[in-house]
Every structure is written in C-alpha cells, then in structure tokens.
Amino acid sequence: MTTQSPKPIDRNVREPAPAPETTSPSSTSSPAGPPRADSKPPAAPAPGKDVRYLALRNFALSISVFNIIGYTLLGFEQPALWPFLAVFSAYAIDLAFETLSAWAQRRAPRFRGRGMRGVYEFLLPAHITALAVNMLLYANNQFWPVLFGISVGVTAKHVLQAPVGGRMRHYMNPSNLGISVALLCFGSWVSVAPPYQFGENINSLFRIAIPVILATAGTVLNAKLTGKIPLIVGWLGGFVIQAVLRHELFDVALMAALGTMTGTAFLLFTNYMITDPGTTPVKPRAQFMFGASTAMVYGLLMLLNLVYTLFFALTIVCAIRGLSVWIGVLIAKRRSVTESAAASNRPRGAQEA
C-alpha cells in the first residue's frame, strides 16, 4: 500500500476573487464602511393597541363611576351593598363556568397564562354585566332576582354560542338577556329601575347635565374604540321612523312616541348596551341593519302593548342573528354533503373526465 505525497503549493497562483455582493438600490448611494459611532439602530415598531381591551376597560370604568355617582348624588334606589354582591357573584360564576368549559373542551382557561393581568381582563365583561343588571333592575328588598339575572347573563356566554368570524362566540347581549329573563320570570314583582332614580336628588341644572355627559361620553367611546357609530345611526334613525309610522298608521301621539329618546335610560341603552362589541356585527352595513332591525322590532312590540320593550326588542334581534348564523352553517354543511355524495355517484369515466 503506497501513499501519495501531497502536491507542493504553488504560491504564485492566486485564488479566485470572491464574487461581488449584490446591493439594493438604496444601499448604493452610501459608501461602504463601518457604522458611525453616533448612528442609532432603527426603532422597533410600536405594538398596536388592543382596541377590544380598551373598549371593555372604558366601559367598565364608565359604569363603575356612574354607579358611584348614582348612589352618592343621583338617588339610586337599590341598597348600596348590592353592587358589591353583584360584582363578586358575577366574578365567581364566570370563573367557575370558564373552568368548566375549558375542562370540557380540553383547553387552558382563558384567564390563565398572564397572571393577574389575564384574570383582570377576563373579568371585565362580567363586571359590566353585574353592574348593569343591578342598576337597571328593581326588586325592592330582594337580591335574588338580581342574582338570577346576573347568572343568566354570565352563563349565556358559555352556552349560547355560534361560529362568528371563524370561531365560536356568544351572540346574546349578556346584560340585556339577564334583565329580559328576570323580567319574564319575575315580572309580577320585579320591574326596571324607576326613571326618577337617575335625577331624584339633583336640581334642574344637573338633570340637564347628566344626559349631556352620558351622550357625549358614550359617543366618544363608541366612535374611537368600538366603531359602532353606524349601529347607533341605524338604531336612532329606525326609532324615529317607527315612531312616525305608528303615528301615521295607528294614530299614536308623535311626541309621546319620540319622547322616549329624551330619557336617561334610553341614552344608557343607546350608548352602553345595544353597542356591545361582542354581540353586534363588525361591518358598518351589518351594524346599521342590526340597529334598524332593533328599532323595527321595538315598534312591533309597542303595537302589541308589551312593556319593557327596549330590552325585549334587543333580545329578539340577538336571538335571530345567532339563529341565522347556525342556519347558514347547517345549509353549507348540507350542501357540502350533497355535493360529495353526487360526486361519488358519478360514473368512473365521468369523474376522470
């Protein structure tokens, strides 16, 4: 076995020069060289704001402040302990049902993974539902109907869901549904909060200021964060149209039909309930139709002499929206099964062609 000796290196032969690097047009204008000492690295793009979180946070803050003002200045009739009972009850119910839903779906609960910040963000909708139901229901000295309404509103988020936007989402407005079901079940001795409680202890000047502040704050909130201005326009425009139609066709006093729009309860409903981001459409045209449909259902219920019409109208429209989503899913699934069956029944030659 022989070994070959290595060839001698000829130092007169040069290695081929490396290929020149390709540069972008923007880099050819500046000479190559080491970076300057005073040059700064490009700033990283700022992370986008979570609009949904900001909307929920501002909604929760607004209704909390309004409850504080209501109990200290306006004249809310409910006991002062009830808001705390309502909030803690809603927290417990929402955490329990989310844990149960996560176990059934074999996933992690949505409030886990980010510490207390995750729990805080998860509980914001329950906070809003609890304060809204407690503020807008009047059950004399009985807290149990209020707790019943809160339970219905919170648990419905985990039960009444539909595939919206590519994932399962609840479609019933929690606060509105809780109030509606409580009124249906205990309507003989439970009612909505009396309108005078929103200005019982203040003079005429502040009675004018309260609706103006609510309308301004709600409009700014919906314009900047929720983007529900088309829905509000459809709701208000539809409300005026149904009032005019009832006046022309059924001899209803026009001023009485339009007078509902001047109340504090109507302003709260318009700016803080019907515009719920989680249970209303996203596209402007669909928002407009959602608001106008609620107004039309309101007019029909008024012709039937039904009370608590605002809440029942929104409940009906939300239910129809969720039902229509499920009907669309079932129709698409049936069409897919039919097409698959038709394709499998074709002759083999036709399938290859």
mmCIF file of C-alpha atoms in Angstrom:
data_model
loop_
_atom_site.group_PDB
_atom_site.id
_atom_site.type_symbol
_atom_site.label_atom_id
_atom_site.label_comp_id
_atom_site.label_asym_id
_atom_site.label_seq_id
_atom_site.Cartn_x
_atom_site.Cartn_y
_atom_site.Cartn_z
ATOM 1 C CA MET A 1 0.000 0.000 0.000
ATOM 2 C CA THR A 2 1.555 3.234 -1.135
ATOM 3 C CA THR A 3 0.753 6.733 -0.052
ATOM 4 C CA GLN A 4 0.889 9.714 -2.321
ATOM 5 C CA SER A 5 2.798 12.697 -1.104
ATOM 6 C CA PRO A 6 0.921 15.987 -1.088
ATOM 7 C CA LYS A 7 1.442 18.254 -4.041
ATOM 8 C CA PRO A 8 3.588 21.277 -3.380
ATOM 9 C CA ILE A 9 1.765 24.509 -3.053
ATOM 10 C CA ASP A 10 2.451 26.978 -5.803
ATOM 11 C CA ARG A 11 2.374 30.347 -4.114
ATOM 12 C CA ASN A 12 2.440 32.175 -7.442
ATOM 13 C CA VAL A 13 -1.094 31.010 -8.250
ATOM 14 C CA ARG A 14 -3.715 33.288 -6.754
ATOM 15 C CA GLU A 15 -7.108 32.135 -5.563
ATOM 16 C CA PRO A 16 -10.096 33.458 -7.490
ATOM 17 C CA ALA A 17 -11.560 36.641 -6.059
ATOM 18 C CA PRO A 18 -14.946 36.303 -4.336
ATOM 19 C CA ALA A 19 -17.998 37.326 -6.279
ATOM 20 C CA PRO A 20 -19.194 40.861 -5.577
ATOM 21 C CA GLU A 21 -22.151 41.125 -3.240
ATOM 22 C CA THR A 22 -25.439 42.346 -4.657
ATOM 23 C CA THR A 23 -26.704 45.505 -3.084
ATOM 24 C CA SER A 24 -30.096 47.132 -3.158
ATOM 25 C CA PRO A 25 -30.513 50.444 -4.970
ATOM 26 C CA SER A 26 -30.881 52.260 -1.686
ATOM 27 C CA SER A 27 -27.550 50.956 -0.384
ATOM 28 C CA THR A 28 -25.511 52.009 -3.442
ATOM 29 C CA SER A 29 -25.884 55.650 -2.628
ATOM 30 C CA SER A 30 -23.950 55.399 0.620
ATOM 31 C CA PRO A 31 -20.306 54.323 0.716
ATOM 32 C CA ALA A 32 -19.414 51.053 2.353
ATOM 33 C CA GLY A 33 -17.745 51.214 5.679
ATOM 34 C CA PRO A 34 -18.194 50.571 9.366
ATOM 35 C CA PRO A 35 -21.241 52.125 11.037
ATOM 36 C CA ARG A 36 -20.763 55.533 12.538
ATOM 37 C CA ALA A 37 -20.479 55.784 16.260
ATOM 38 C CA ASP A 38 -23.315 58.285 16.517
ATOM 39 C CA SER A 39 -25.736 56.259 14.367
ATOM 40 C CA LYS A 40 -28.762 54.806 16.174
ATOM 41 C CA PRO A 41 -30.409 51.467 15.377
ATOM 42 C CA PRO A 42 -33.836 51.733 13.761
ATOM 43 C CA ALA A 43 -36.625 51.962 16.301
ATOM 44 C CA ALA A 44 -38.845 48.921 16.619
ATOM 45 C CA PRO A 45 -42.463 49.485 15.538
ATOM 46 C CA ALA A 46 -44.775 50.223 18.413
ATOM 47 C CA PRO A 47 -47.153 47.380 19.226
ATOM 48 C CA GLY A 48 -50.730 48.003 18.210
ATOM 49 C CA LYS A 49 -53.277 48.813 20.866
ATOM 50 C CA ASP A 50 -55.814 46.188 21.835
ATOM 51 C CA VAL A 51 -58.988 48.042 20.927
ATOM 52 C CA ARG A 52 -61.220 45.380 22.465
ATOM 53 C CA TYR A 53 -59.444 45.633 25.807
ATOM 54 C CA LEU A 54 -59.567 49.433 25.756
ATOM 55 C CA ALA A 55 -63.286 49.383 24.974
ATOM 56 C CA LEU A 56 -64.050 46.909 27.774
ATOM 57 C CA ARG A 57 -61.864 48.796 30.221
ATOM 58 C CA ASN A 58 -63.505 52.130 29.439
ATOM 59 C CA PHE A 59 -66.986 50.593 29.550
ATOM 60 C CA ALA A 60 -66.233 49.055 32.956
ATOM 61 C CA LEU A 61 -64.737 52.308 34.240
ATOM 62 C CA SER A 62 -67.673 54.370 32.966
ATOM 63 C CA ILE A 63 -70.359 52.184 34.515
ATOM 64 C CA SER A 64 -68.415 51.996 37.796
ATOM 65 C CA VAL A 65 -68.130 55.786 38.007
ATOM 66 C CA PHE A 66 -71.786 56.182 37.085
ATOM 67 C CA ASN A 67 -72.796 53.796 39.864
ATOM 68 C CA ILE A 68 -70.724 55.728 42.381
ATOM 69 C CA ILE A 69 -72.342 58.997 41.283
ATOM 70 C CA GLY A 70 -75.749 57.335 41.277
ATOM 71 C CA TYR A 71 -75.508 56.130 44.859
ATOM 72 C CA THR A 72 -73.928 59.312 46.225
ATOM 73 C CA LEU A 73 -75.661 62.071 44.233
ATOM 74 C CA LEU A 74 -78.437 60.918 41.908
ATOM 75 C CA GLY A 75 -80.615 58.788 44.160
ATOM 76 C CA PHE A 76 -80.316 55.136 43.155
ATOM 77 C CA GLU A 77 -82.983 53.099 44.934
ATOM 78 C CA GLN A 78 -81.122 49.784 45.283
ATOM 79 C CA PRO A 79 -79.209 49.100 48.525
ATOM 80 C CA ALA A 80 -75.594 50.273 48.416
ATOM 81 C CA LEU A 81 -74.302 46.784 49.241
ATOM 82 C CA TRP A 82 -75.863 45.227 46.159
ATOM 83 C CA PRO A 83 -73.275 46.418 43.575
ATOM 84 C CA PHE A 84 -70.532 44.665 45.541
ATOM 85 C CA LEU A 85 -72.592 41.485 45.874
ATOM 86 C CA ALA A 86 -73.432 41.618 42.176
ATOM 87 C CA VAL A 87 -69.818 42.076 41.065
ATOM 88 C CA PHE A 88 -68.350 39.338 43.273
ATOM 89 C CA SER A 89 -71.158 36.939 42.282
ATOM 90 C CA ALA A 90 -70.500 37.593 38.592
ATOM 91 C CA TYR A 91 -66.762 37.034 39.093
ATOM 92 C CA ALA A 92 -67.321 33.692 40.806
ATOM 93 C CA ILE A 93 -69.854 32.468 38.228
ATOM 94 C CA ASP A 94 -67.721 33.473 35.244
ATOM 95 C CA LEU A 95 -64.548 31.889 36.639
ATOM 96 C CA ALA A 96 -66.390 28.677 37.509
ATOM 97 C CA PHE A 97 -68.040 28.309 34.095
ATOM 98 C CA GLU A 98 -64.857 29.180 32.223
ATOM 99 C CA THR A 99 -63.017 26.488 34.179
ATOM 100 C CA LEU A 100 -65.788 24.012 33.373
ATOM 101 C CA SER A 101 -65.820 24.987 29.679
ATOM 102 C CA ALA A 102 -62.042 24.674 29.441
ATOM 103 C CA TRP A 103 -62.173 21.218 31.011
ATOM 104 C CA ALA A 104 -64.919 20.078 28.630
ATOM 105 C CA GLN A 105 -63.082 21.449 25.571
ATOM 106 C CA ARG A 106 -59.658 20.265 26.786
ATOM 107 C CA ARG A 107 -58.009 23.649 26.689
ATOM 108 C CA ALA A 108 -56.495 26.069 29.166
ATOM 109 C CA PRO A 109 -58.852 28.594 30.804
ATOM 110 C CA ARG A 110 -58.676 31.988 29.165
ATOM 111 C CA PHE A 111 -57.821 33.753 32.418
ATOM 112 C CA ARG A 112 -54.609 31.763 32.900
ATOM 113 C CA GLY A 113 -51.144 32.428 31.492
ATOM 114 C CA ARG A 114 -50.707 36.150 32.160
ATOM 115 C CA GLY A 115 -51.002 36.363 35.903
ATOM 116 C CA MET A 116 -53.339 38.859 37.489
ATOM 117 C CA ARG A 117 -53.488 40.912 34.279
ATOM 118 C CA GLY A 118 -55.098 37.989 32.476
ATOM 119 C CA VAL A 119 -57.643 37.497 35.260
ATOM 120 C CA TYR A 120 -58.402 41.221 35.295
ATOM 121 C CA GLU A 121 -59.027 41.393 31.539
ATOM 122 C CA PHE A 122 -61.119 38.232 31.580
ATOM 123 C CA LEU A 123 -63.425 39.570 34.312
ATOM 124 C CA LEU A 124 -64.160 42.928 32.655
ATOM 125 C CA PRO A 125 -67.303 41.689 30.803
ATOM 126 C CA ALA A 126 -68.634 40.084 33.993
ATOM 127 C CA HIS A 127 -68.032 43.367 35.836
ATOM 128 C CA ILE A 128 -70.066 45.288 33.259
ATOM 129 C CA THR A 129 -72.888 42.724 33.277
ATOM 130 C CA ALA A 130 -73.167 42.727 37.067
ATOM 131 C CA LEU A 131 -73.344 46.497 37.460
ATOM 132 C CA ALA A 132 -75.736 46.930 34.517
ATOM 133 C CA VAL A 133 -78.202 44.297 35.737
ATOM 134 C CA ASN A 134 -78.107 45.612 39.303
ATOM 135 C CA MET A 135 -78.527 49.216 38.152
ATOM 136 C CA LEU A 136 -81.404 48.622 35.723
ATOM 137 C CA LEU A 137 -83.451 46.077 37.697
ATOM 138 C CA TYR A 138 -85.560 46.968 40.718
ATOM 139 C CA ALA A 139 -86.514 44.101 43.021
ATOM 140 C CA ASN A 140 -87.433 46.013 46.181
ATOM 141 C CA ASN A 141 -85.517 44.400 49.055
ATOM 142 C CA GLN A 142 -84.879 41.054 47.328
ATOM 143 C CA PHE A 143 -81.424 40.480 45.843
ATOM 144 C CA TRP A 144 -82.168 37.013 44.465
ATOM 145 C CA PRO A 145 -83.901 38.175 41.249
ATOM 146 C CA VAL A 146 -80.916 40.405 40.560
ATOM 147 C CA LEU A 147 -78.563 37.486 41.181
ATOM 148 C CA PHE A 148 -80.719 35.362 38.874
ATOM 149 C CA GLY A 149 -80.412 37.939 36.083
ATOM 150 C CA ILE A 150 -76.638 38.155 36.561
ATOM 151 C CA SER A 151 -76.339 34.360 36.465
ATOM 152 C CA VAL A 152 -78.333 34.150 33.231
ATOM 153 C CA GLY A 153 -76.287 36.875 31.563
ATOM 154 C CA VAL A 154 -72.887 35.451 32.551
ATOM 155 C CA THR A 155 -73.629 31.788 31.862
ATOM 156 C CA ALA A 156 -75.235 32.526 28.492
ATOM 157 C CA LYS A 157 -71.786 33.473 27.180
ATOM 158 C CA HIS A 158 -70.678 29.870 27.648
ATOM 159 C CA VAL A 159 -73.884 28.228 26.369
ATOM 160 C CA LEU A 160 -75.411 30.356 23.601
ATOM 161 C CA GLN A 161 -72.609 30.494 21.044
ATOM 162 C CA ALA A 162 -72.328 30.444 17.263
ATOM 163 C CA PRO A 163 -69.420 30.299 14.764
ATOM 164 C CA VAL A 164 -68.904 34.006 14.095
ATOM 165 C CA GLY A 165 -65.717 35.226 12.413
ATOM 166 C CA GLY A 166 -64.152 31.783 12.298
ATOM 167 C CA ARG A 167 -64.530 30.922 15.977
ATOM 168 C CA MET A 168 -67.245 30.212 18.497
ATOM 169 C CA ARG A 169 -68.565 33.414 20.073
ATOM 170 C CA HIS A 170 -71.572 34.262 22.201
ATOM 171 C CA TYR A 171 -74.304 36.149 20.379
ATOM 172 C CA MET A 172 -76.697 37.178 23.160
ATOM 173 C CA ASN A 173 -76.077 40.506 24.885
ATOM 174 C CA PRO A 174 -75.312 39.359 28.463
ATOM 175 C CA SER A 175 -76.711 42.327 30.400
ATOM 176 C CA ASN A 176 -79.787 42.663 28.219
ATOM 177 C CA LEU A 177 -80.515 38.931 28.303
ATOM 178 C CA GLY A 178 -80.208 38.772 32.088
ATOM 179 C CA ILE A 179 -82.609 41.679 32.530
ATOM 180 C CA SER A 180 -85.090 40.286 29.986
ATOM 181 C CA VAL A 181 -85.201 36.793 31.504
ATOM 182 C CA ALA A 182 -85.536 38.182 35.032
ATOM 183 C CA LEU A 183 -88.459 40.349 33.926
ATOM 184 C CA LEU A 184 -90.110 37.391 32.190
ATOM 185 C CA CYS A 185 -89.719 35.090 35.198
ATOM 186 C CA PHE A 186 -90.485 37.566 37.986
ATOM 187 C CA GLY A 187 -92.428 40.260 36.137
ATOM 188 C CA SER A 188 -95.233 40.328 38.698
ATOM 189 C CA TRP A 189 -92.992 41.743 41.435
ATOM 190 C CA VAL A 190 -89.776 42.826 39.631
ATOM 191 C CA SER A 191 -89.514 45.779 37.259
ATOM 192 C CA VAL A 192 -86.934 48.003 35.645
ATOM 193 C CA ALA A 193 -85.418 50.748 37.760
ATOM 194 C CA PRO A 194 -87.698 53.795 38.030
ATOM 195 C CA PRO A 195 -86.580 56.670 35.781
ATOM 196 C CA TYR A 196 -86.647 59.202 38.606
ATOM 197 C CA GLN A 197 -83.731 57.492 40.357
ATOM 198 C CA PHE A 198 -81.369 58.983 37.771
ATOM 199 C CA GLY A 199 -82.061 62.512 38.986
ATOM 200 C CA GLU A 200 -84.085 62.360 42.189
ATOM 201 C CA ASN A 201 -81.624 64.233 44.403
ATOM 202 C CA ILE A 202 -80.297 66.875 41.985
ATOM 203 C CA ASN A 203 -81.675 70.182 40.754
ATOM 204 C CA SER A 204 -82.787 71.047 37.249
ATOM 205 C CA LEU A 205 -79.346 72.199 36.057
ATOM 206 C CA PHE A 206 -77.668 68.887 36.837
ATOM 207 C CA ARG A 207 -80.663 66.995 35.466
ATOM 208 C CA ILE A 208 -79.817 68.501 32.108
ATOM 209 C CA ALA A 209 -76.082 67.972 32.538
ATOM 210 C CA ILE A 210 -76.311 64.235 33.318
ATOM 211 C CA PRO A 211 -77.867 63.219 29.950
ATOM 212 C CA VAL A 212 -75.469 65.520 28.082
ATOM 213 C CA ILE A 213 -72.455 63.960 29.798
ATOM 214 C CA LEU A 214 -73.721 60.431 29.166
ATOM 215 C CA ALA A 215 -74.427 61.139 25.498
ATOM 216 C CA THR A 216 -71.054 62.819 24.947
ATOM 217 C CA ALA A 217 -69.007 60.171 26.747
ATOM 218 C CA GLY A 218 -70.866 57.326 25.051
ATOM 219 C CA THR A 219 -70.495 58.846 21.589
ATOM 220 C CA VAL A 220 -66.750 59.405 22.029
ATOM 221 C CA LEU A 221 -66.288 55.886 23.384
ATOM 222 C CA ASN A 222 -68.158 54.260 20.508
ATOM 223 C CA ALA A 223 -66.525 56.447 17.863
ATOM 224 C CA LYS A 224 -62.925 55.896 18.985
ATOM 225 C CA LEU A 225 -62.941 52.334 20.333
ATOM 226 C CA THR A 226 -65.941 50.179 19.442
ATOM 227 C CA GLY A 227 -66.612 51.657 15.994
ATOM 228 C CA LYS A 228 -70.368 51.255 16.464
ATOM 229 C CA ILE A 229 -71.465 54.630 15.100
ATOM 230 C CA PRO A 230 -73.251 53.010 12.088
ATOM 231 C CA LEU A 231 -75.206 50.849 14.532
ATOM 232 C CA ILE A 232 -76.222 53.878 16.592
ATOM 233 C CA VAL A 233 -77.249 55.743 13.443
ATOM 234 C CA GLY A 234 -79.375 52.803 12.310
ATOM 235 C CA TRP A 235 -80.949 52.474 15.767
ATOM 236 C CA LEU A 236 -81.798 56.170 16.147
ATOM 237 C CA GLY A 237 -82.969 56.554 12.555
ATOM 238 C CA GLY A 238 -85.094 53.412 12.791
ATOM 239 C CA PHE A 239 -86.557 54.586 16.077
ATOM 240 C CA VAL A 240 -87.695 57.857 14.531
ATOM 241 C CA ILE A 241 -89.145 56.026 11.510
ATOM 242 C CA GLN A 242 -91.122 53.556 13.612
ATOM 243 C CA ALA A 243 -92.485 56.438 15.704
ATOM 244 C CA VAL A 244 -93.643 58.275 12.579
ATOM 245 C CA LEU A 245 -95.197 55.096 11.142
ATOM 246 C CA ARG A 246 -97.100 54.387 14.348
ATOM 247 C CA HIS A 247 -98.294 57.986 14.339
ATOM 248 C CA GLU A 248 -99.495 57.871 10.723
ATOM 249 C CA LEU A 249 -100.935 54.354 10.684
ATOM 250 C CA PHE A 250 -102.185 53.824 14.221
ATOM 251 C CA ASP A 251 -102.856 57.382 15.424
ATOM 252 C CA VAL A 252 -100.174 57.283 18.132
ATOM 253 C CA ALA A 253 -99.170 60.667 19.540
ATOM 254 C CA LEU A 254 -95.902 61.550 17.811
ATOM 255 C CA MET A 255 -94.414 63.487 20.716
ATOM 256 C CA ALA A 256 -95.166 60.626 23.065
ATOM 257 C CA ALA A 257 -93.570 58.135 20.677
ATOM 258 C CA LEU A 258 -90.454 60.275 20.316
ATOM 259 C CA GLY A 259 -90.338 61.333 23.963
ATOM 260 C CA THR A 260 -88.679 58.055 24.950
ATOM 261 C CA MET A 261 -85.488 59.295 23.300
ATOM 262 C CA THR A 262 -85.087 62.048 25.883
ATOM 263 C CA GLY A 263 -84.831 59.743 28.898
ATOM 264 C CA THR A 264 -81.623 58.742 30.670
ATOM 265 C CA ALA A 265 -82.499 55.060 30.316
ATOM 266 C CA PHE A 266 -82.702 55.462 26.530
ATOM 267 C CA LEU A 267 -79.270 57.133 26.468
ATOM 268 C CA LEU A 268 -77.763 54.333 28.538
ATOM 269 C CA PHE A 269 -79.348 51.748 26.277
ATOM 270 C CA THR A 270 -78.143 53.506 23.112
ATOM 271 C CA ASN A 271 -74.538 54.158 24.104
ATOM 272 C CA TYR A 272 -73.732 51.350 26.520
ATOM 273 C CA MET A 273 -75.991 48.331 25.857
ATOM 274 C CA ILE A 274 -77.010 47.949 22.227
ATOM 275 C CA THR A 275 -73.417 48.701 21.144
ATOM 276 C CA ASP A 276 -71.908 45.709 22.959
ATOM 277 C CA PRO A 277 -68.808 44.852 20.847
ATOM 278 C CA GLY A 278 -69.025 41.110 21.473
ATOM 279 C CA THR A 279 -72.610 40.569 20.290
ATOM 280 C CA THR A 280 -73.018 43.007 17.403
ATOM 281 C CA PRO A 281 -71.779 42.891 13.784
ATOM 282 C CA VAL A 282 -68.437 44.338 12.719
ATOM 283 C CA LYS A 283 -69.106 45.561 9.189
ATOM 284 C CA PRO A 284 -70.751 49.017 9.010
ATOM 285 C CA ARG A 285 -73.627 47.893 6.782
ATOM 286 C CA ALA A 286 -74.446 44.961 9.056
ATOM 287 C CA GLN A 287 -74.243 47.270 12.075
ATOM 288 C CA PHE A 288 -76.723 49.667 10.502
ATOM 289 C CA MET A 289 -79.146 46.833 9.750
ATOM 290 C CA PHE A 290 -78.775 45.467 13.289
ATOM 291 C CA GLY A 291 -79.688 48.828 14.829
ATOM 292 C CA ALA A 292 -82.546 49.475 12.418
ATOM 293 C CA SER A 293 -83.913 45.963 12.982
ATOM 294 C CA THR A 294 -83.946 46.506 16.728
ATOM 295 C CA ALA A 295 -85.916 49.716 16.233
ATOM 296 C CA MET A 296 -88.441 47.989 13.970
ATOM 297 C CA VAL A 297 -88.933 45.133 16.435
ATOM 298 C CA TYR A 298 -89.417 47.762 19.139
ATOM 299 C CA GLY A 299 -92.222 49.346 17.093
ATOM 300 C CA LEU A 300 -93.937 45.987 16.569
ATOM 301 C CA LEU A 301 -93.777 45.179 20.280
ATOM 302 C CA MET A 302 -95.230 48.588 21.104
ATOM 303 C CA LEU A 303 -98.190 47.820 18.839
ATOM 304 C CA LEU A 304 -98.735 44.673 20.920
ATOM 305 C CA ASN A 305 -98.754 46.794 24.098
ATOM 306 C CA LEU A 306 -95.781 44.955 25.613
ATOM 307 C CA VAL A 307 -93.815 46.574 28.406
ATOM 308 C CA TYR A 308 -90.008 46.660 28.806
ATOM 309 C CA THR A 309 -89.881 46.925 25.043
ATOM 310 C CA LEU A 310 -86.282 48.105 24.682
ATOM 311 C CA PHE A 311 -84.853 45.015 26.369
ATOM 312 C CA PHE A 312 -87.140 42.522 24.657
ATOM 313 C CA ALA A 313 -86.500 44.025 21.208
ATOM 314 C CA LEU A 314 -82.727 43.680 21.540
ATOM 315 C CA THR A 315 -83.082 40.140 22.907
ATOM 316 C CA ILE A 316 -85.183 39.091 19.898
ATOM 317 C CA VAL A 317 -82.772 40.601 17.364
ATOM 318 C CA CYS A 318 -79.727 38.990 19.010
ATOM 319 C CA ALA A 319 -81.502 35.621 19.032
ATOM 320 C CA ILE A 320 -82.451 35.947 15.349
ATOM 321 C CA ARG A 321 -78.862 36.846 14.476
ATOM 322 C CA GLY A 322 -77.466 33.801 16.280
ATOM 323 C CA LEU A 323 -80.111 31.537 14.760
ATOM 324 C CA SER A 324 -79.370 32.823 11.266
ATOM 325 C CA VAL A 325 -75.668 32.051 11.720
ATOM 326 C CA TRP A 326 -76.443 28.464 12.701
ATOM 327 C CA ILE A 327 -78.900 28.081 9.806
ATOM 328 C CA GLY A 328 -76.207 29.280 7.397
ATOM 329 C CA VAL A 329 -73.706 26.784 8.826
ATOM 330 C CA LEU A 330 -76.182 23.899 8.534
ATOM 331 C CA ILE A 331 -77.102 24.842 4.955
ATOM 332 C CA ALA A 332 -73.428 24.988 3.959
ATOM 333 C CA LYS A 333 -72.751 21.636 5.616
ATOM 334 C CA ARG A 334 -75.740 20.000 3.910
ATOM 335 C CA ARG A 335 -74.684 21.426 0.554
ATOM 336 C CA SER A 336 -71.176 20.047 1.030
ATOM 337 C CA VAL A 337 -72.522 16.591 1.898
ATOM 338 C CA THR A 338 -74.841 16.640 -1.137
ATOM 339 C CA GLU A 339 -72.034 17.620 -3.499
ATOM 340 C CA SER A 340 -69.763 14.913 -2.091
ATOM 341 C CA ALA A 341 -72.487 12.293 -2.497
ATOM 342 C CA ALA A 342 -73.207 13.423 -6.066
ATOM 343 C CA ALA A 343 -69.512 13.267 -6.943
ATOM 344 C CA SER A 344 -69.163 9.733 -5.541
ATOM 345 C CA ASN A 345 -72.213 8.504 -7.501
ATOM 346 C CA ARG A 346 -70.915 9.660 -10.881
ATOM 347 C CA PRO A 347 -69.588 7.033 -13.347
ATOM 348 C CA ARG A 348 -65.870 6.465 -13.168
ATOM 349 C CA GLY A 349 -65.281 7.760 -16.675
ATOM 350 C CA ALA A 350 -67.177 10.963 -15.951
ATOM 351 C CA GLN A 351 -65.102 11.520 -12.814
ATOM 352 C CA GLU A 352 -61.837 11.058 -14.749
ATOM 353 C CA ALA A 353 -63.048 13.393 -17.488
#
